[in-house]
Amino acid sequence: MAARRPARAAAANGEVRTGGSGRSDRRAELLRIAAGLFATRGYKQTTVRDIADEAGILSGSLYHHFSSKEEMLDEILRDFLGRLLERFTAIEEQGRDPKQVLDQLIEHSFATIHETPEAVALYQNESGALSGQPGFAYVDQLGRKIEEIWIRALTAGQKAGVFRDDVDAGMTYRFIRDTVWCAVRWYRPRGRFRHEAVAEQYLRVLYGGLVTE
Amino acid sequence: MAARRPARAAAANGEVRTGGSGRSDRRAELLRIAAGLFATRGYKQTTVRDIADEAGILSGSLYHHFSSKEEMLDEILRDFLGRLLERFTAIEEQGRDPKQVLDQLIEHSFATIHETPEAVALYQNESGALSGQPGFAYVDQLGRKIEEIWIRALTAGQKAGVFRDDVDAGMTYRFIRDTVWCAVRWYRPRGRFRHEAVAEQYLRVLYGGLVTE
Amino acid sequence: MAARRPARAAAANGEVRTGGSGRSDRRAELLRIAAGLFATRGYKQTTVRDIADEAGILSGSLYHHFSSKEEMLDEILRDFLGRLLERFTAIEEQGRDPKQVLDQLIEHSFATIHETPEAVALYQNESGALSGQPGFAYVDQLGRKIEEIWIRALTAGQKAGVFRDDVDAGMTYRFIRDTVWCAVRWYRPRGRFRHEAVAEQYLRVLYGGLVTE
Amino acid sequence: MAARRPARAAAANGEVRTGGSGRSDRRAELLRIAAGLFATRGYKQTTVRDIADEAGILSGSLYHHFSSKEEMLDEILRDFLGRLLERFTAIEEQGRDPKQVLDQLIEHSFATIHETPEAVALYQNESGALSGQPGFAYVDQLGRKIEEIWIRALTAGQKAGVFRDDVDAGMTYRFIRDTVWCAVRWYRPRGRFRHEAVAEQYLRVLYGGLVTE
DNA sequence: AATGAATGAGCCTTCATTCAT
DNA sequence: TATGAATGAAGGCTCATTCAT
């Protein structure tokens, strides 16, 4: 404590921070490792030993950084959902017409899959089991807020006559949502199609329809 | 699985139930219970005790019917995938124009979700983890055969000028597949929309596009 | 289940029971082993492996009989305190004058130390840590009921003029209780003094006083 | 412990506190915290983190002051038992008649409970488990010396005709000892009865007996 | 004198599976 | 067919202790 006060004072003074960005580097690295394993093997099937092995430490040492395996899951999901809601909210607020908003929601979704596929896969796979668990109420809550943003855009589009209104908006939302997020299962960040191309092709089918005149 | 269908058919035909047939009934019942639990909690998270409890026996007694928990999973998936491939094959063989084939593939998919949601959910959730495991090579194999049927229909449609060809057929397949099968997560057999209505709405969006003129 | 029904019917018919007293023999034996270890090493310091080792099984196998280590502790204490309160209640109800009641309470206490020293030691050592824990509220409750029986006897004796009343009854109770129950620490069932002798000597000092005249 | 008493005496005498004395102060403070926790939760159940938390440092930092958790226990017990034996020896040496000696032994015991309840409770709870452990032979040794002092007083009283001799002296000692020291479990330094009153009431019952003429 | 990261041994518990009855 | 007891491997977590900084 006292031993570190000088260091902190130095940082506060605006001096250059050598090395990493400080205290929570290790934490962040461990979370990255955990997210990767959780996404690949599933949360339950991933053992704390798996995580520790990949980090090069013993499993018990993880508990110096986190109080439980669940806390890691929590931190990853909270961060992911928080960020996502933030971006979607920004898109809704700045967007003008509903189609532009939907464009951007979809584009950003594919971009998110590109950038943090582990967190997306994790959310896709575990949110079901988490739903209803006391400590993870926020998963449902934030999920609902995100849903509302999409549905507002769709409904507004229907009212404006831009989107067809002979299909239930809620169902349309689920159609789009499932296609978009499930793409995390097959999308490869370094594959043939980049995420922008995937988004573009999806928008073409979605907007124009599969059938020609 | 296919090997046991005759036995069940026999029972349905009103023939005398011998000891063997009764045994088969118990097996089927246990598989139904297992499928339900596997779908809800996930395969790994479901314990043999969960299954036995719901069947009203002790966990050890399950091993008179199955040699392992994995065998249960295997039997459920084999049955499901076999049936599905059978039906899809029939659709492809009898179908004339590509659009009609796609229609029926989609309609049957939603019907399958309606009829055996547990098996669908199970396949959706576990196929990823199973892929690559020696005993479950058939999962990938049958999955590939099914994929080929869909892609043949899409490509034929593009060639015939019915389906737009400025989008990759493989990607279109994945778009459709994800939306269709992921519906198992939210579709409720006794909900507001019946599976025929869901299929119809989806086809409307898919074929005609979301955007009006 | 069905397999055992005949056996039970036989027992109900009054036939001789060969071997042990049936189903819960193993449970009872395991509890005896656990009680002994808990008393000697303390509850926390006793590992489930210790118990299993002494029973000749693996630690995991204990969980076929008990759902947790705590459940063992619970069962032992519940049984002990229940029995004790029952006996004390009987003594109070049948007793005529207060001194006779106190006699018997003390005699029975030493007899209990003689018969189930492990349970007594366990209660002595662990009740403090258990007090306040949700699942062990009954420990305090039954303890309080027992205390009330003793204090009623002492107070009645004071009112009747048999016991000195220049000393607080509650404090007298604690004096007696501590001496009596702490004896479990040094009393040896097969030692020089049998429990009746210990009780008699204690009563002599307690009633007549240490000082002559 | 005894070795450090001079240092503390020095500080108490108002001498200048050097760095060394400050270090000693920290040690003493940490020992006080540890004793309190050991007494409340038990030695084993108290973690070094508990102690460090209450001291406002990290658990690893404790090892600058003590080489192990056991050393803390050792230091506390050595200090307590040493002091106690010292005082009891003084009482025996200056006392004239046996009853006066017993008076003072008992009074000082209750005073000790009043002044250092943590150490008393610690000794009561842990001496059993410590007995026989190599590094803690002194616990048994000093305990035996203390016992001898009490028994000498009781035997002398019996010989002098002051104490009843129809009860075994050893057993009388244990009766008294258990009542006296167990009082630490319920005695509250700021409660209704001060320790002098407790001692007085106990002596009244012990000497005169519970039963009136 | 203290921090923070890590160790390594051990603990309670779970669970698929086996097997005598 | 089913029971009930047991196995053995593993899993999440705790904790006294070490050590470079």
Short mmCIF file of C-alpha atoms in Angstrom, two decimals, chain A residues 54-208:
data_model
loop_
_atom_site.label_atom_id
_atom_site.label_comp_id
_atom_site.label_asym_id
_atom_site.label_seq_id
_atom_site.Cartn_x
_atom_site.Cartn_y
_atom_site.Cartn_z
CA GLU A 54 -3.18 -22.07 -20.58
CA ALA A 55 -2.05 -19.20 -18.38
CA GLY A 56 0.93 -21.17 -17.14
CA ILE A 57 -0.07 -21.14 -13.49
CA LEU A 58 -1.71 -23.51 -11.05
CA SER A 59 -5.46 -23.61 -10.76
CA GLY A 60 -5.43 -22.38 -7.19
CA SER A 61 -3.57 -19.27 -8.27
CA LEU A 62 -6.55 -18.12 -10.28
CA TYR A 63 -8.28 -17.43 -7.00
CA HIS A 64 -5.82 -14.70 -6.30
CA HIS A 65 -7.45 -12.77 -9.13
CA PHE A 66 -11.03 -14.02 -9.08
CA SER A 67 -13.15 -15.29 -6.29
CA SER A 68 -14.71 -18.00 -8.40
CA LYS A 69 -14.98 -19.41 -11.88
CA GLU A 70 -18.42 -17.84 -12.04
CA GLU A 71 -16.97 -14.42 -11.41
CA MET A 72 -14.95 -14.76 -14.59
CA LEU A 73 -18.02 -15.62 -16.59
CA ASP A 74 -19.85 -12.73 -15.00
CA GLU A 75 -17.15 -10.22 -15.77
CA ILE A 76 -16.88 -11.32 -19.39
CA LEU A 77 -20.62 -11.20 -19.99
CA ARG A 78 -21.14 -7.93 -18.17
CA ASP A 79 -18.43 -6.30 -20.18
CA PHE A 80 -19.71 -7.70 -23.47
CA LEU A 81 -23.37 -6.87 -22.93
CA GLY A 82 -22.59 -3.46 -21.51
CA ARG A 83 -20.49 -2.53 -24.49
CA LEU A 84 -23.02 -3.89 -26.95
CA LEU A 85 -25.94 -2.03 -25.42
CA GLU A 86 -23.87 1.12 -25.38
CA ARG A 87 -23.12 0.92 -29.09
CA PHE A 88 -26.68 -0.03 -30.05
CA THR A 89 -28.02 2.84 -28.01
CA ALA A 90 -25.66 5.23 -29.77
CA ILE A 91 -26.79 3.90 -33.15
CA GLU A 92 -30.43 4.37 -32.28
CA GLU A 93 -29.90 7.87 -30.97
CA GLN A 94 -27.93 9.23 -33.86
CA GLY A 95 -29.77 7.34 -36.60
CA ARG A 96 -32.31 9.15 -38.74
CA ASP A 97 -34.48 6.78 -40.74
CA PRO A 98 -35.30 3.24 -39.57
CA LYS A 99 -33.59 1.54 -42.45
CA GLN A 100 -30.33 3.29 -41.71
CA VAL A 101 -30.63 2.24 -38.07
CA LEU A 102 -31.25 -1.39 -39.01
CA ASP A 103 -28.33 -1.24 -41.44
CA GLN A 104 -26.02 -0.14 -38.71
CA LEU A 105 -27.36 -2.53 -36.08
CA ILE A 106 -26.68 -5.43 -38.42
CA GLU A 107 -23.32 -4.13 -39.54
CA HIS A 108 -22.20 -3.58 -36.00
CA SER A 109 -23.40 -7.04 -35.02
CA PHE A 110 -21.25 -8.71 -37.65
CA ALA A 111 -18.37 -6.45 -36.64
CA THR A 112 -18.80 -7.58 -33.05
CA ILE A 113 -18.69 -11.20 -34.16
CA HIS A 114 -15.49 -10.36 -35.97
CA GLU A 115 -13.87 -8.60 -33.04
CA THR A 116 -14.93 -10.62 -30.03
CA PRO A 117 -16.20 -13.94 -31.32
CA GLU A 118 -15.53 -15.61 -27.97
CA ALA A 119 -17.82 -13.31 -26.05
CA VAL A 120 -20.53 -13.63 -28.70
CA ALA A 121 -20.32 -17.42 -28.70
CA LEU A 122 -20.31 -17.45 -24.92
CA TYR A 123 -23.42 -15.34 -24.75
CA GLN A 124 -25.14 -17.44 -27.40
CA ASN A 125 -24.37 -20.69 -25.64
CA GLU A 126 -24.79 -19.81 -22.00
CA SER A 127 -27.47 -17.16 -21.78
CA GLY A 128 -30.14 -19.84 -21.82
CA ALA A 129 -28.75 -21.66 -18.80
CA LEU A 130 -28.04 -18.37 -17.03
CA SER A 131 -31.51 -17.00 -17.50
CA GLY A 132 -33.22 -17.15 -14.16
CA GLN A 133 -30.08 -17.47 -12.08
CA PRO A 134 -30.10 -14.77 -9.40
CA GLY A 135 -26.65 -13.34 -10.01
CA PHE A 136 -27.21 -13.12 -13.73
CA ALA A 137 -30.47 -11.21 -13.90
CA TYR A 138 -28.67 -8.50 -15.84
CA VAL A 139 -28.19 -10.89 -18.75
CA ASP A 140 -31.92 -11.02 -19.33
CA GLN A 141 -32.31 -7.33 -18.56
CA LEU A 142 -29.73 -6.08 -21.00
CA GLY A 143 -30.90 -8.63 -23.55
CA ARG A 144 -34.36 -7.19 -23.30
CA LYS A 145 -33.14 -3.63 -23.72
CA ILE A 146 -31.24 -4.63 -26.83
CA GLU A 147 -34.30 -6.36 -28.18
CA GLU A 148 -36.34 -3.23 -27.64
CA ILE A 149 -33.95 -1.17 -29.70
CA TRP A 150 -34.24 -3.55 -32.65
CA ILE A 151 -37.99 -3.80 -32.37
CA ARG A 152 -38.39 -0.04 -32.22
CA ALA A 153 -36.44 0.26 -35.44
CA LEU A 154 -38.51 -2.43 -37.14
CA THR A 155 -41.82 -1.02 -35.97
CA ALA A 156 -40.84 2.50 -36.97
CA GLY A 157 -39.92 1.17 -40.40
CA GLN A 158 -43.29 -0.52 -40.75
CA LYS A 159 -45.10 2.66 -39.75
CA ALA A 160 -43.02 4.66 -42.19
CA GLY A 161 -43.94 2.19 -44.92
CA VAL A 162 -40.34 1.21 -45.50
CA PHE A 163 -40.61 -2.29 -44.05
CA ARG A 164 -43.35 -4.73 -44.95
CA ASP A 165 -46.01 -4.87 -42.26
CA ASP A 166 -47.66 -8.14 -43.13
CA VAL A 167 -45.16 -9.92 -40.84
CA ASP A 168 -45.04 -9.64 -37.06
CA ALA A 169 -42.26 -7.28 -35.96
CA GLY A 170 -41.28 -9.51 -33.04
CA MET A 171 -40.93 -12.49 -35.30
CA THR A 172 -38.95 -10.53 -37.84
CA TYR A 173 -36.64 -9.47 -35.06
CA ARG A 174 -36.07 -13.08 -34.05
CA PHE A 175 -35.47 -14.11 -37.66
CA ILE A 176 -32.80 -11.47 -38.05
CA ARG A 177 -31.30 -11.94 -34.63
CA ASP A 178 -30.89 -15.67 -35.04
CA THR A 179 -29.25 -15.42 -38.42
CA VAL A 180 -26.93 -12.65 -37.37
CA TRP A 181 -25.69 -14.02 -34.09
CA CYS A 182 -25.59 -17.67 -35.10
CA ALA A 183 -23.09 -16.65 -37.72
CA VAL A 184 -20.53 -16.76 -34.96
CA ARG A 185 -20.60 -20.53 -35.38
CA TRP A 186 -19.24 -20.51 -38.87
CA TYR A 187 -17.65 -17.08 -39.36
CA ARG A 188 -13.86 -17.20 -39.45
CA PRO A 189 -12.15 -13.83 -38.83
CA ARG A 190 -9.50 -14.76 -41.34
CA GLY A 191 -11.78 -16.58 -43.77
CA ARG A 192 -12.87 -15.90 -47.34
CA PHE A 193 -15.48 -13.30 -46.44
CA ARG A 194 -14.73 -10.39 -44.18
CA HIS A 195 -17.44 -9.29 -41.82
CA GLU A 196 -18.38 -6.29 -43.95
CA ALA A 197 -18.97 -8.56 -46.91
CA VAL A 198 -21.08 -10.92 -44.84
CA ALA A 199 -23.17 -8.03 -43.60
CA GLU A 200 -23.60 -6.68 -47.07
CA GLN A 201 -24.74 -10.00 -48.53
CA TYR A 202 -27.11 -10.57 -45.66
CA LEU A 203 -28.63 -7.13 -46.10
CA ARG A 204 -29.10 -7.76 -49.78
CA VAL A 205 -31.09 -10.94 -49.16
CA LEU A 206 -32.95 -9.50 -46.22
CA TYR A 207 -33.98 -6.28 -47.89
CA GLY A 208 -34.48 -7.39 -51.47
#
